[in-house]
Amino acid sequence: MTDKPPMTKRAIAGVMFSVLCTIAFAQSHDEPRNIKQLADWYRGSLEEQRRFQDYVLATYESLRVRHKICPPKRAEEKERSAAVMAVEMAIDGDDFDEAAPAFKALNRLFEFWFPCSSATSPLMIR
């Protein structure tokens, strides 16, 4: 029988952060049915705009924690602002299929803007 090494403080912190993100996301407002509803939140009242930002950031954090996306190392606030701005630009530019599920569309968008490997980045493929 082999003993497993104890978890490092960083690993424990990562697990705790992941759990907290999941709980915060579960307690947040409904998930939008599709991109059209997410765009409506973006263009809506202050409450809907807050809902939009909460959903975008929760999705971003969920993907980042699971290493599905790899944003550049910078201040957390700049990182989060870049994520929200990427979604706002895509909505304003009509880059989304309005009927697409919101989570899948944001997943693809964030994978484009924050790829984990520059060799596989759509920006690097010619």
Coordinates of C-alpha atoms in Angstrom, one line a residue:
M1 CA 0.0 0.0 0.0
T2 CA 1.4 3.4 -1.0
D3 CA 0.8 6.5 0.9
K4 CA -0.4 9.5 -1.1
P5 CA 1.5 12.7 -0.6
P6 CA -0.4 15.3 1.4
M7 CA -2.1 18.0 -0.7
T8 CA -0.2 21.2 -0.9
K9 CA -1.7 24.4 0.4
R10 CA -2.0 25.6 -3.2
A11 CA -3.9 22.5 -4.3
I12 CA -6.2 22.8 -1.3
A13 CA -6.8 26.5 -2.1
G14 CA -7.5 25.5 -5.8
V15 CA -10.1 23.0 -4.7
M16 CA -11.7 25.4 -2.3
F17 CA -11.8 28.1 -4.9
S18 CA -13.4 25.7 -7.4
V19 CA -16.1 24.7 -4.8
L20 CA -16.8 28.4 -4.0
C21 CA -17.2 29.3 -7.7
T22 CA -19.6 26.4 -8.2
I23 CA -21.6 27.5 -5.1
A24 CA -21.7 31.1 -6.2
F25 CA -22.7 30.1 -9.7
A26 CA -25.5 27.9 -8.4
Q27 CA -26.8 30.7 -6.2
S28 CA -26.7 33.2 -9.0
H29 CA -29.6 34.0 -11.3
D30 CA -30.9 31.6 -13.9
E31 CA -28.7 30.5 -16.8
P32 CA -29.7 32.2 -20.0
R33 CA -31.6 29.9 -22.4
N34 CA -29.4 31.1 -25.3
I35 CA -27.3 34.0 -26.6
K36 CA -30.3 36.1 -27.4
Q37 CA -31.4 36.1 -23.7
L38 CA -27.8 36.9 -22.7
A39 CA -27.7 39.8 -25.2
D40 CA -31.1 41.0 -23.7
W41 CA -29.5 41.0 -20.3
Y42 CA -26.5 42.9 -21.6
R43 CA -28.8 45.6 -23.1
G44 CA -31.4 45.6 -20.3
S45 CA -31.9 47.2 -17.0
L46 CA -29.2 47.6 -14.4
E47 CA -30.4 44.4 -12.7
E48 CA -30.2 42.5 -16.0
Q49 CA -26.8 44.0 -16.8
R50 CA -25.5 42.8 -13.4
R51 CA -27.0 39.4 -14.2
F52 CA -25.1 39.4 -17.5
Q53 CA -21.8 40.3 -15.9
D54 CA -22.3 37.7 -13.1
Y55 CA -23.0 35.0 -15.6
V56 CA -20.1 35.9 -17.9
L57 CA -17.7 36.0 -14.9
A58 CA -18.9 32.8 -13.4
T59 CA -18.6 31.0 -16.8
Y60 CA -15.1 32.5 -17.2
E61 CA -14.0 31.5 -13.7
S62 CA -15.4 28.0 -14.2
L63 CA -13.4 27.5 -17.4
R64 CA -10.2 29.1 -16.0
V65 CA -10.2 27.0 -12.8
R66 CA -10.6 23.8 -14.9
H67 CA -7.8 24.9 -17.2
K68 CA -10.0 25.0 -20.2
I69 CA -8.8 28.5 -20.9
C70 CA -5.4 30.1 -20.1
P71 CA -5.6 33.9 -19.8
P72 CA -2.4 35.9 -19.8
K73 CA -1.0 36.6 -16.3
R74 CA -2.1 40.0 -15.2
A75 CA -4.1 41.6 -12.4
E76 CA -7.3 39.7 -11.7
E77 CA -9.5 42.8 -12.3
K78 CA -7.9 43.3 -15.7
E79 CA -8.4 39.6 -16.5
R80 CA -12.1 39.7 -15.5
S81 CA -12.6 43.0 -17.5
A82 CA -11.1 41.4 -20.6
A83 CA -13.5 38.5 -20.3
V84 CA -16.5 40.7 -20.0
M85 CA -15.3 43.0 -22.8
A86 CA -14.8 40.0 -25.2
V87 CA -18.4 38.9 -24.7
E88 CA -19.7 42.5 -25.1
M89 CA -17.7 42.9 -28.3
A90 CA -19.0 39.6 -29.7
I91 CA -22.6 40.6 -28.9
D92 CA -22.2 44.1 -30.3
G93 CA -20.7 42.6 -33.4
D94 CA -23.4 40.0 -33.9
D95 CA -20.7 37.3 -33.8
F96 CA -23.0 34.8 -32.0
D97 CA -25.8 32.6 -33.3
E98 CA -28.7 33.9 -31.2
A99 CA -30.2 30.5 -30.8
A100 CA -26.9 28.9 -29.5
P101 CA -26.7 27.8 -25.9
A102 CA -25.1 30.5 -23.9
F103 CA -22.5 28.4 -22.0
K104 CA -21.3 26.6 -25.2
A105 CA -21.0 29.9 -27.1
L106 CA -19.0 31.6 -24.2
N107 CA -16.9 28.5 -23.9
R108 CA -15.9 28.7 -27.6
L109 CA -15.4 32.5 -27.4
F110 CA -13.1 32.2 -24.3
E111 CA -11.2 29.3 -25.8
F112 CA -10.5 31.6 -28.8
W113 CA -9.4 34.6 -26.8
F114 CA -7.6 32.7 -24.0
P115 CA -6.1 29.6 -25.6
C116 CA -4.0 27.3 -23.5
S117 CA -1.5 26.6 -26.3
S118 CA -0.3 29.3 -28.7
A119 CA 0.4 26.5 -31.2
T120 CA -3.3 25.6 -31.3
S121 CA -4.6 29.1 -31.1
P122 CA -7.0 30.1 -33.9
L123 CA -5.0 33.3 -34.1
M124 CA -1.8 31.3 -34.9
I125 CA -3.3 28.9 -37.5
R126 CA -2.9 30.2 -41.1

